[in-house]
Coordinates of C-alpha atoms in Angstrom, one line a residue:
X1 CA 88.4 121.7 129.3
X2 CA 89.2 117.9 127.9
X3 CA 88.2 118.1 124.5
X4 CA 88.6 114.9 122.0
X5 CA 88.2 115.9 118.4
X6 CA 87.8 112.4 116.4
X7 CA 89.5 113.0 112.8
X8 CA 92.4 114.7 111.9
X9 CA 91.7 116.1 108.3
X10 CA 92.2 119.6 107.8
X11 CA 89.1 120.8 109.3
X12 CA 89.7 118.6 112.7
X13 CA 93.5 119.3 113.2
X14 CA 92.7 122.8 112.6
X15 CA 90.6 123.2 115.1
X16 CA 92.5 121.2 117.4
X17 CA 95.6 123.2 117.1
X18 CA 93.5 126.6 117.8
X19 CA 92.2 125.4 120.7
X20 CA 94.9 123.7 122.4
X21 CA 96.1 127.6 121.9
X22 CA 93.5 128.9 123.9
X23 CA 94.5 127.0 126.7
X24 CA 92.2 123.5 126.3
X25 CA 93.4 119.9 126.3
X26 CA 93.1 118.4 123.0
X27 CA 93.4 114.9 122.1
X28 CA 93.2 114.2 118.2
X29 CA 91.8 110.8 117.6
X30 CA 91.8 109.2 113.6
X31 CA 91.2 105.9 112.7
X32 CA 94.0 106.1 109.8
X33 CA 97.4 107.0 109.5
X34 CA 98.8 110.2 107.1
X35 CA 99.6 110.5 104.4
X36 CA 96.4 109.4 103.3
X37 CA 94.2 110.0 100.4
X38 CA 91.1 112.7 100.6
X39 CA 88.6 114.1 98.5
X40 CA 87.5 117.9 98.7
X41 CA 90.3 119.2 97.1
X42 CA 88.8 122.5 96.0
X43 CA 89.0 125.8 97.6
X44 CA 87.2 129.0 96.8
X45 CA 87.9 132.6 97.7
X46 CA 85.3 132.3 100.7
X47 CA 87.6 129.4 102.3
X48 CA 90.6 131.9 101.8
X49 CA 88.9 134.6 103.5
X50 CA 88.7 131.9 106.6
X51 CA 92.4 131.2 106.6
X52 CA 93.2 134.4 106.8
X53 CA 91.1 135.2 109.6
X54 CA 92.0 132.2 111.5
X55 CA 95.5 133.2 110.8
X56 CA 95.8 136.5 111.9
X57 CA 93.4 135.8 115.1
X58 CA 95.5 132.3 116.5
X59 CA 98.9 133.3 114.8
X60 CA 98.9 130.2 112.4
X61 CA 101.2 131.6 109.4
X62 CA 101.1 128.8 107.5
X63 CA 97.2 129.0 107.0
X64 CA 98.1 132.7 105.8
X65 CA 100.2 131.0 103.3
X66 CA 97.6 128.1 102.3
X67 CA 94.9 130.9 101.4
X68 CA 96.9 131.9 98.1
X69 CA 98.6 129.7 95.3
X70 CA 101.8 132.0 95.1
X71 CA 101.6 132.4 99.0
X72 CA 101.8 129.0 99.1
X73 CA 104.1 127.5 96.0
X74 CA 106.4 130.4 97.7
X75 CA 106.4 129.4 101.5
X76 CA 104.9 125.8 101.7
X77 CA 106.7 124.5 98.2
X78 CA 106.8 120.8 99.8
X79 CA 103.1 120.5 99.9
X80 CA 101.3 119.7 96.4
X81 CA 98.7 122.1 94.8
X82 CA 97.0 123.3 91.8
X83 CA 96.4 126.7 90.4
X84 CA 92.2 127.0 90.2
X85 CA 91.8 130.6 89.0
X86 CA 88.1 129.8 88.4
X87 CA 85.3 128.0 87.7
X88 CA 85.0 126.0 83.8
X89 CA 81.5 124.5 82.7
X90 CA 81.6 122.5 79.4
X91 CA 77.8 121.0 77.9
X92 CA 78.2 117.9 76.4
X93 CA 75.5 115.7 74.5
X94 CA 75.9 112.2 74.7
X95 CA 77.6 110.8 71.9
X96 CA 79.0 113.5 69.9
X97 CA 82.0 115.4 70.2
X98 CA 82.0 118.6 72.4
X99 CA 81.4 121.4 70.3
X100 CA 80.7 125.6 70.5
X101 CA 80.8 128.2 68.8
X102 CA 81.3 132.3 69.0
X103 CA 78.4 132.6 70.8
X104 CA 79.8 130.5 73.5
X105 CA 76.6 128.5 74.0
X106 CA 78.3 125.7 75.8
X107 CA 80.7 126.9 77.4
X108 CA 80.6 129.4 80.6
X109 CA 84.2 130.8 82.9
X110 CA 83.7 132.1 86.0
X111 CA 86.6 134.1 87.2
X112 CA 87.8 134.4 91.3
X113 CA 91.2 136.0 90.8
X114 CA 92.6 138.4 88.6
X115 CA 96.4 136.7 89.0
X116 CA 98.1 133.9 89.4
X117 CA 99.9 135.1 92.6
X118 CA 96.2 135.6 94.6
X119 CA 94.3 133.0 93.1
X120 CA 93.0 129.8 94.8
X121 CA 94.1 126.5 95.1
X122 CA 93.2 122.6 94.6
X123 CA 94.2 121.0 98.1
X124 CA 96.3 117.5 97.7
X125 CA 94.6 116.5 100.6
X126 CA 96.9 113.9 101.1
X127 CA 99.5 116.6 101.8
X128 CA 97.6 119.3 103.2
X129 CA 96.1 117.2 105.8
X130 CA 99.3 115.8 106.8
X131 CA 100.9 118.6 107.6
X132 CA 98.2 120.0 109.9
X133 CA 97.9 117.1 111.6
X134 CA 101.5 117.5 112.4
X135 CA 101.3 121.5 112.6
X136 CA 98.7 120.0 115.9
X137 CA 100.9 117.6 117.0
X138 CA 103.9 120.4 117.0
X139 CA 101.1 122.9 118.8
X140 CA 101.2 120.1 121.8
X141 CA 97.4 118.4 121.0
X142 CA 97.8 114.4 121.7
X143 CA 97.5 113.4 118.3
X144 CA 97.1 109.6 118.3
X145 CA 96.6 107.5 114.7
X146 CA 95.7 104.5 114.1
X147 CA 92.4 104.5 116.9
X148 CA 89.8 102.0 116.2
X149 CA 86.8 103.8 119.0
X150 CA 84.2 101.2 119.2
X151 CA 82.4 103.0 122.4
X152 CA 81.3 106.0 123.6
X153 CA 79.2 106.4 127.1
X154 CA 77.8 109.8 128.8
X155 CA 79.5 110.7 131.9
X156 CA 77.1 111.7 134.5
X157 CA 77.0 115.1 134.8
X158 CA 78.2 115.7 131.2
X159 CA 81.3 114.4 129.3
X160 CA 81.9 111.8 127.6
X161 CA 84.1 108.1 128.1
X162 CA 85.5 106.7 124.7
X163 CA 86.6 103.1 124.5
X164 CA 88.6 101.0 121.4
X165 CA 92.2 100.2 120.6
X166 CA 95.0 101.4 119.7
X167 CA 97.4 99.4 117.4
X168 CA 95.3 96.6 118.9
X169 CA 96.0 97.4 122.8
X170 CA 92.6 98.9 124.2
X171 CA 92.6 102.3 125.1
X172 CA 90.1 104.3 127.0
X173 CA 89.8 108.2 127.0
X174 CA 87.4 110.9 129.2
X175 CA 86.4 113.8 127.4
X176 CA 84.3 117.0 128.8
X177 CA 83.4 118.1 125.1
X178 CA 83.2 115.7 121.4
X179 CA 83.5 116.9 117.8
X180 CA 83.3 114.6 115.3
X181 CA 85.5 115.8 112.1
X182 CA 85.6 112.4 110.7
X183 CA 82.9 112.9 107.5
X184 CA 80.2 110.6 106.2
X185 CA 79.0 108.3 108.4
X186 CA 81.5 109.0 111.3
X187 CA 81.5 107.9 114.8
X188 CA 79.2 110.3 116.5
X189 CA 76.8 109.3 113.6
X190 CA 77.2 105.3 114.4
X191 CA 77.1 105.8 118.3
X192 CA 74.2 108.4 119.0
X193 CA 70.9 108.1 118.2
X194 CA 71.1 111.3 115.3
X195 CA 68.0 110.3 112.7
X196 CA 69.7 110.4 109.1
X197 CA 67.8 112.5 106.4
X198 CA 66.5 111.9 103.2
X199 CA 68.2 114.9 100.6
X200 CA 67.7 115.5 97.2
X201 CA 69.4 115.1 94.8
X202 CA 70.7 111.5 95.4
X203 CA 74.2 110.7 93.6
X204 CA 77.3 108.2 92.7
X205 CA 80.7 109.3 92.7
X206 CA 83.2 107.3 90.4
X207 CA 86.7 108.8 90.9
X208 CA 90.3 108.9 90.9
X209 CA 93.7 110.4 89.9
X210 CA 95.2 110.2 87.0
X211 CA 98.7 111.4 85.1
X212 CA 98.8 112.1 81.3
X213 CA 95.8 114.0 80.9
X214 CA 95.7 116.0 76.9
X215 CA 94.9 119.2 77.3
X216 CA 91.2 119.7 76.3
X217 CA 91.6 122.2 73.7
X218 CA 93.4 119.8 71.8
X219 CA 91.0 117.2 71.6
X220 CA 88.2 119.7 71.0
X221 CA 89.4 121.0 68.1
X222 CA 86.4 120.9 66.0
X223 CA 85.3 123.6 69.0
X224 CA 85.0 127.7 68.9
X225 CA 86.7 128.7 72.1
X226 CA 86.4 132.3 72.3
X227 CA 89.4 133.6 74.6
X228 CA 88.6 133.8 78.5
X229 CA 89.9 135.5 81.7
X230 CA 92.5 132.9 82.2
X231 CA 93.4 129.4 80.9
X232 CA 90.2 127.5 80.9
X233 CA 91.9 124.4 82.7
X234 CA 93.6 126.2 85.4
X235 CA 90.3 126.0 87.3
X236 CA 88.1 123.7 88.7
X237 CA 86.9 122.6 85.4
X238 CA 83.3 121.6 85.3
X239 CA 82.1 119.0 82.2
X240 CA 77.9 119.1 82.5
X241 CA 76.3 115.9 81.0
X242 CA 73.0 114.2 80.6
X243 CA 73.1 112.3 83.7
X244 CA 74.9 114.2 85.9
X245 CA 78.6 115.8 85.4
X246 CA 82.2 115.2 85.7
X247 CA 85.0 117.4 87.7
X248 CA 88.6 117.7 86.5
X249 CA 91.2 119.4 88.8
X250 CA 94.5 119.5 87.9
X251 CA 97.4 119.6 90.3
X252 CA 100.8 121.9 89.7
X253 CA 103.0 118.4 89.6
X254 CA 100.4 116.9 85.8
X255 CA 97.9 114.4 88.1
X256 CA 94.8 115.8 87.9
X257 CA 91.8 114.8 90.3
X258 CA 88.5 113.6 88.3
X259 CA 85.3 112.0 89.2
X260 CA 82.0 111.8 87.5
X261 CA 79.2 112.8 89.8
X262 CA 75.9 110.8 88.2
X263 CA 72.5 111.9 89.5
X264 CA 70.4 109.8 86.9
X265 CA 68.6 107.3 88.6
X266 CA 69.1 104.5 85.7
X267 CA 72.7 105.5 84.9
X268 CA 73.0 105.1 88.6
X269 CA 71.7 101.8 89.0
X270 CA 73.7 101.2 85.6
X271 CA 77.1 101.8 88.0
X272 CA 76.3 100.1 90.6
X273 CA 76.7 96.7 88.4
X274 CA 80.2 97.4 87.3
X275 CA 83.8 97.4 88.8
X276 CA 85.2 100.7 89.5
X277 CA 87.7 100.7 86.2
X278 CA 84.5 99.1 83.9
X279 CA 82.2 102.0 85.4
X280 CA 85.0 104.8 84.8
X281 CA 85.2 103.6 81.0
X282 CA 81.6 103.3 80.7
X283 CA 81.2 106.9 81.4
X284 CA 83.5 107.8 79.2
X285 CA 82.3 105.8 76.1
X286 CA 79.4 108.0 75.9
X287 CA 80.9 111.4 75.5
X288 CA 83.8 111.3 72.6
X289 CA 85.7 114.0 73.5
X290 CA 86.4 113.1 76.8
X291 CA 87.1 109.6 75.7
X292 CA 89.5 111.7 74.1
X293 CA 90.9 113.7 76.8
X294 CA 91.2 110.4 78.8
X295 CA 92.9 107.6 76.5
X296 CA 96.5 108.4 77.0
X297 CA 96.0 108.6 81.2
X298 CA 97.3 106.0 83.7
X299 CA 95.6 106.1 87.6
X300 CA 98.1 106.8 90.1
X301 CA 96.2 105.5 92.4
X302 CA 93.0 102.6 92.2
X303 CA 89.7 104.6 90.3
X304 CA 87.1 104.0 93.1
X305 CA 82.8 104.8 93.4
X306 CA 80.9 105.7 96.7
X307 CA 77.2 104.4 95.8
X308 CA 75.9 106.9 97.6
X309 CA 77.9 110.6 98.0
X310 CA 75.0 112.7 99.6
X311 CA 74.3 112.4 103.1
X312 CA 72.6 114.4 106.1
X313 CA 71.8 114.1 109.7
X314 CA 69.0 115.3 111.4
X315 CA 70.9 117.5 114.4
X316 CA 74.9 118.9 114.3
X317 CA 75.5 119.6 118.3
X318 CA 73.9 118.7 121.5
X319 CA 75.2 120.3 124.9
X320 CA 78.3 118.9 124.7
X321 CA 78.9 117.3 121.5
X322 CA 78.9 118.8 117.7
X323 CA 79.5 117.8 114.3
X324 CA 81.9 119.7 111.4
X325 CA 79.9 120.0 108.4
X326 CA 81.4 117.0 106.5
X327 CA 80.2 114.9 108.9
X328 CA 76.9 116.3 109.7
X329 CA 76.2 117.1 106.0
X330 CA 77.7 116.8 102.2
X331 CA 75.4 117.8 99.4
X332 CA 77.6 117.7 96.2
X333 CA 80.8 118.9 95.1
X334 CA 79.5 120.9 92.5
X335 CA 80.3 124.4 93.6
X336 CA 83.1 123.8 95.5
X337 CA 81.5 124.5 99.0
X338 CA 82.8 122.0 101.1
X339 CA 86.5 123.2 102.2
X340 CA 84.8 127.2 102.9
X341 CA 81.9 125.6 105.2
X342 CA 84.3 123.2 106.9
X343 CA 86.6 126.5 107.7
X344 CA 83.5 128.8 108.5
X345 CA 82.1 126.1 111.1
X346 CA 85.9 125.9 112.5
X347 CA 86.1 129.3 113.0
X348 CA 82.9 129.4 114.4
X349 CA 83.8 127.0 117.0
X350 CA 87.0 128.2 118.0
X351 CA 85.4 131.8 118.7
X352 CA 82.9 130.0 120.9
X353 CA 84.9 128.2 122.7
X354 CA 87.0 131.1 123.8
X355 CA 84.5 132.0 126.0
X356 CA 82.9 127.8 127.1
X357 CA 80.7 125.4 125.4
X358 CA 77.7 127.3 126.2
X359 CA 75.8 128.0 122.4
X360 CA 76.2 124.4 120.7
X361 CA 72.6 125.2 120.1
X362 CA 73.2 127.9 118.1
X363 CA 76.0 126.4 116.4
X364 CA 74.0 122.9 115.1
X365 CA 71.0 125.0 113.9
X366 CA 72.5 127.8 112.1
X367 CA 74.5 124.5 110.1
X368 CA 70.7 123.3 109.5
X369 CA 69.8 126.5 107.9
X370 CA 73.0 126.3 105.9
X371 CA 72.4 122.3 104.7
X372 CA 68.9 123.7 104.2
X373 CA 70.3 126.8 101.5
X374 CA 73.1 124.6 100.3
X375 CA 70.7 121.6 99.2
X376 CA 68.0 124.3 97.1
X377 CA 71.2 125.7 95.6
X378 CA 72.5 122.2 94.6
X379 CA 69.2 120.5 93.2
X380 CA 68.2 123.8 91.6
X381 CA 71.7 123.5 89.7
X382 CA 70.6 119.5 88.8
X383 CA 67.2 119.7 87.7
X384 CA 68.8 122.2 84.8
X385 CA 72.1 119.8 83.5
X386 CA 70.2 118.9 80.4
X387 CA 69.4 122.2 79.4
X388 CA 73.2 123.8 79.4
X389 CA 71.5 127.6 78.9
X390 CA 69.4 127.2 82.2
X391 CA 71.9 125.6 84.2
X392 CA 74.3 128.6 83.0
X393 CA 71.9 131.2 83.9
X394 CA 70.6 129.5 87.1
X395 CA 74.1 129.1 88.1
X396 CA 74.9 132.8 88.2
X397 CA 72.9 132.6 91.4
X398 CA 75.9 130.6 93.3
X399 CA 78.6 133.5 92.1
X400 CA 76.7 136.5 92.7
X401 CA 76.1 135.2 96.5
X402 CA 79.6 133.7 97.0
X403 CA 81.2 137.4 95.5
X404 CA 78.5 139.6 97.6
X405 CA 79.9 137.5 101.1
X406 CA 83.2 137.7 99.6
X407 CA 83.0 141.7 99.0
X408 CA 81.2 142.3 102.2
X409 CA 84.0 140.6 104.4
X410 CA 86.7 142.5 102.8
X411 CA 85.4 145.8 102.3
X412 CA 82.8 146.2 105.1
X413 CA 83.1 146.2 108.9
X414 CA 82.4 142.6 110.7
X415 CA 79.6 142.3 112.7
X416 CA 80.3 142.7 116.8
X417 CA 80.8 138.6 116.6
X418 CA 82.5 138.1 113.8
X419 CA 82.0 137.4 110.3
X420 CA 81.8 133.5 110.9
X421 CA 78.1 134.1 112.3
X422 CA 77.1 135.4 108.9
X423 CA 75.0 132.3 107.5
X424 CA 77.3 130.6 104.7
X425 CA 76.7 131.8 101.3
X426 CA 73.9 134.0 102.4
X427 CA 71.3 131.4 104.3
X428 CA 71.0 133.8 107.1
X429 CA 70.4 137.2 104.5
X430 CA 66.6 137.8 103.6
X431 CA 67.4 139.1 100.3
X432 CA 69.8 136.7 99.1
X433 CA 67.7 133.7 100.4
X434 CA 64.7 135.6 98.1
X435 CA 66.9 135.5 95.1
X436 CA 67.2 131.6 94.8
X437 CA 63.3 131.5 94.7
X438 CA 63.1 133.9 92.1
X439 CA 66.2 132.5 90.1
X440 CA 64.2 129.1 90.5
X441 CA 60.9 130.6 89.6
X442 CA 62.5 132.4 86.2
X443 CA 64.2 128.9 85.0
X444 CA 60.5 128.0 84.4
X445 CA 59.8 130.9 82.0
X446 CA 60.9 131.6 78.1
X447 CA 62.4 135.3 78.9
X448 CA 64.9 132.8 81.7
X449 CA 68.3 134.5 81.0
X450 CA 66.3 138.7 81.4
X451 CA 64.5 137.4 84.8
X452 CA 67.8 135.7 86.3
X453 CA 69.3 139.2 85.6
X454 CA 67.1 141.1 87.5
X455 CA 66.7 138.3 90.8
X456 CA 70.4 138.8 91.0
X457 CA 70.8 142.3 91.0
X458 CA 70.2 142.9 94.4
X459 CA 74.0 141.0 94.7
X460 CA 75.5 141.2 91.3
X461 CA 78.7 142.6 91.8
X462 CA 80.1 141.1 89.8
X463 CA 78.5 142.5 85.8
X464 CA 77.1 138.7 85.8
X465 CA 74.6 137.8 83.4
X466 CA 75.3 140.9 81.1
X467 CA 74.7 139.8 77.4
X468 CA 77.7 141.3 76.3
X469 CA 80.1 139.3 78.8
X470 CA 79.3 136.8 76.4
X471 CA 79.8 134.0 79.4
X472 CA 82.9 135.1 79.7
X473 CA 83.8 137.1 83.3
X474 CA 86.5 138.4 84.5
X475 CA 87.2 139.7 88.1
X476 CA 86.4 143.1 87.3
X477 CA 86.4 146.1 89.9
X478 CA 84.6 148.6 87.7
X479 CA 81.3 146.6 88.2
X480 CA 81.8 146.7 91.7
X481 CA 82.5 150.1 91.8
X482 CA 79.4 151.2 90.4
X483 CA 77.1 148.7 92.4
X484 CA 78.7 150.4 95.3
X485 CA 75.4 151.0 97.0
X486 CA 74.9 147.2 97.5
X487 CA 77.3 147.4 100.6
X488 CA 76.0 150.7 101.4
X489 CA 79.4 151.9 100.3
X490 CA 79.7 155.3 98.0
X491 CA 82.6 154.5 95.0
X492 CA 85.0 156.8 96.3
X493 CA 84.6 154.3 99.6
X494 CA 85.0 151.4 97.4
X495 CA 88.0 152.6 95.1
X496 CA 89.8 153.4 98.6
X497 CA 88.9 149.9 100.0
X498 CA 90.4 148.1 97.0
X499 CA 93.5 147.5 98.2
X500 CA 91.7 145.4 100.6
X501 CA 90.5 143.0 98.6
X502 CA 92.5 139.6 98.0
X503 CA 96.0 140.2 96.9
X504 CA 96.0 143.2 99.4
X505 CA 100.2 141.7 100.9
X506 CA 98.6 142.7 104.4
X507 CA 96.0 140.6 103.8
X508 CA 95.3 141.1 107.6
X509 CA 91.2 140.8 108.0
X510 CA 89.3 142.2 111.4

């Protein structure tokens, strides 16, 4: 089969390079040239999980080596990362320094690794995707750069003819099957008639990358930081303000990646007055200690805004076309979900395409009920930002699913087909699609932290929400072993499987 995929970020050259394998013609199509800059830089342990199994299945060894930061500082040492062994959440109040106490009351860490060696990473995307597009290239897919496609017709009979230039001469291409990798607003999206949705809730990004951070310990010093699992900013660290919040991830190498993610529909209109330097410094006016954190930085590269970061289309395949989730959806960055759906729908693709195009179908709708579970989750987590205890307790929902899915794909049999037809983050599970009602429903009461206790049991693996974790939690095996029964395991079955788990050197996955 011709296939053209059109975008050559991770996701796209990825799957170009598995199914040039499997015996396909691939032609890799982007409108830039690498390096380039990217955003999504943060991985989770659900995105590891992916790599592994694409790994082991296609023989890729350096996706193997991507899934783990000392995997990777080890074999890959020329490609830039950070360490994230986590998840940070800071509450701030407008206009006054950052400040906790014992209690912890602003302040909430999140393990996903118990080490360095095993724990995830932040993707310098302008690294990473480089050398997969190259990894492709190597794999013999046509990689072409530099391709401006400004048509696309239906064959008859099925296919596809593309049209544009290349470096200015015009090109012209015939494909039997389209995927369209290349995010927001990408071709497929400007040459098919796909109906755009309305999604909730609607945000501005103001970003960049900066070097000369402080460290935010020492500019919260008037703070109570009670010791945590690891380093609170070798994470994705997570500041929660009024009107939205801002992401800090810092790369091995001192730039660190930040961008304020503003959901307030007056601070938004606010933004969309200002340059992207004035709008950066406006932001950080209004929360002191950040001001703080960010006087002695320089950009390393221009601080930039996308008015409108949320997006969604109203179908992901047809019978012989389909979108990656970037380009058929993007919610919000807050959890970190992007890089582990990208790889999930990959992998999903590559195992149908072993056999022919023939369950696109299936493919687009089980991404709906995905986009549909990912976009509850998301403005669930918004509507609580200026109430740091609810959005703390409601986000327990997000780690309790993502550590069940985790668990149950290390320790458990796959399904006949494959893991990568388990809905992502547990849209396709009965009981952990009931949770987020009731974790929604309990955010409305008084007795809010008890109630999110008990609608997460069902998948709490991990001792969340226990009082005496203090918001503090570890990766921990001895609450896993006793909610054994979860997986339908017994413990002695879960002590035995351990080993299995992430930092198992094997790491092979069925």
């Amino acid at each position: 089969m011709n296939i053209a995929i059109v975008g050559s970020g991770f996701a796209g050259s990825i799957l170009a390079r598995i199914l040039q394998r499997q015996g396909h013609h691939v032609l890799l199509l982007d409108r830039q040239r690498h390096p380039r800059f990217a955003l999504g830089e943060s991985s989770t342990p659900l995105a590891a999980i992916c790599l592994e199994r694409l790994a082991a299945r296609y023989g890729l060894d350096d996706l193997h080596a991507l899934a783990a930061w000392g995997r990777w500082r080890e074999r890959l040492p020329h490609l830039r990362r950070g360490l994230k062994r986590g998840f940070t959440f800071y509450g701030h109040t407008p206009g006054r320094p950052y400040a906790n106490g014992p209690a912890n009351e602003r302040r909430l860490l999140v393990a996903a690794s118990p080490t360095d060696a095993i724990a995830d990473t932040h993707w310098l995307r302008e690294d990473v995707d480089h050398h997969l597009a190259q990894q492709a290239g190597a794999a013999g897919v046509e990689v072409l750069e530099e391709v401006d496609l400004d048509g696309v017709e239906a064959r008859p009979g099925g296919g596809w003819r593309l049209s544009g230039t290349h470096k200015t001469r015009p090109v012209r291409f015939e494909a039997d099957l389209l995927i369209d990798a290349s995010g927001p607003g990408g071709f497929l999206a400007r040459h098919l008639p796909i109906q755009r949705v309305e999604t909730e809730p609607r945000t501005t990004l103001v970003f960049g990358h900066f070097d000369g951070m402080a460290e935010f310990s020492e500019v919260a010093g008037g703070a109570t930081l009670p010791p945590g699992p690891y380093p609170d900013e070798q994470v994705a660290v997570h500041h929660v303000l009024e009107e939205g919040w801002m992401y800090v991830l810092p790369f091995d190498h001192g730039t660190v990646s930040a961008g304020f993610v503003i959901a307030e529909p007056q601070a938004r209109e606010e933004l969309a007055s200002l340059p992207p330097d004035r709008a950066w410094e406006h932001l950080l006016s209004r929360y002191p200690t950040l001001r703080d954190q960010f006087a002695p930085t320089r950009p390393s590269r221009p601080i930039g805004t996308i008015p409108r970061l949320q997006h969604r289309l109203a179908q992901a395949s047809g019978d012989d076309w389909a979108l990656l989730p970037h380009a058929y959806c993007f919610l919000s960055p807050l959890f970190s979900t992007g890089i582990a759906w990208s790889l999930l729908a990959v992998e999903r693709l590559a195992l149908l395409l072993e056999r022919g195009p023939e369950g696109l179908q299936r493919y687009g709708d089980l991404l709906s009920r995905e986009a549909d579970h990912v976009q509850k989750l998301v403005a669930g987590a918004y509507a609580e930002m200026k109430d740091f205890d609810r959005f703390a307790a409601g986000s327990l929902y997000y780690f309790a699913a993502a550590s069940f899915a985790e668990a149950s794909q290390r320790l458990l049999p796959g399904p006949e087909e494959g893991w990568a037809w388990s809905g992502f983050l547990g849209s396709t599970d009965p009981v952990t699609r009931e949770m987020l009602d009731r974790v929604h429903a309990a955010l409305r009461g008084p007795s809010f932290e008890e109630e999110i206790r008990n609608a997460i049991a069902p998948r709490n693996l991990a001792g969340l929400a226990e009082p005496e974790r203090n918001r503090l939690y570890p990766v921990d095996m001895e609450p896993l072993v006793e909610n054994s029964a979860l997986l339908g395991l017994t413990r002695e079955e879960v002590r035995r499987e351990i080993p299995r788990l992430r930092g198992n050197p094997g790491g092979e996955l069925t």
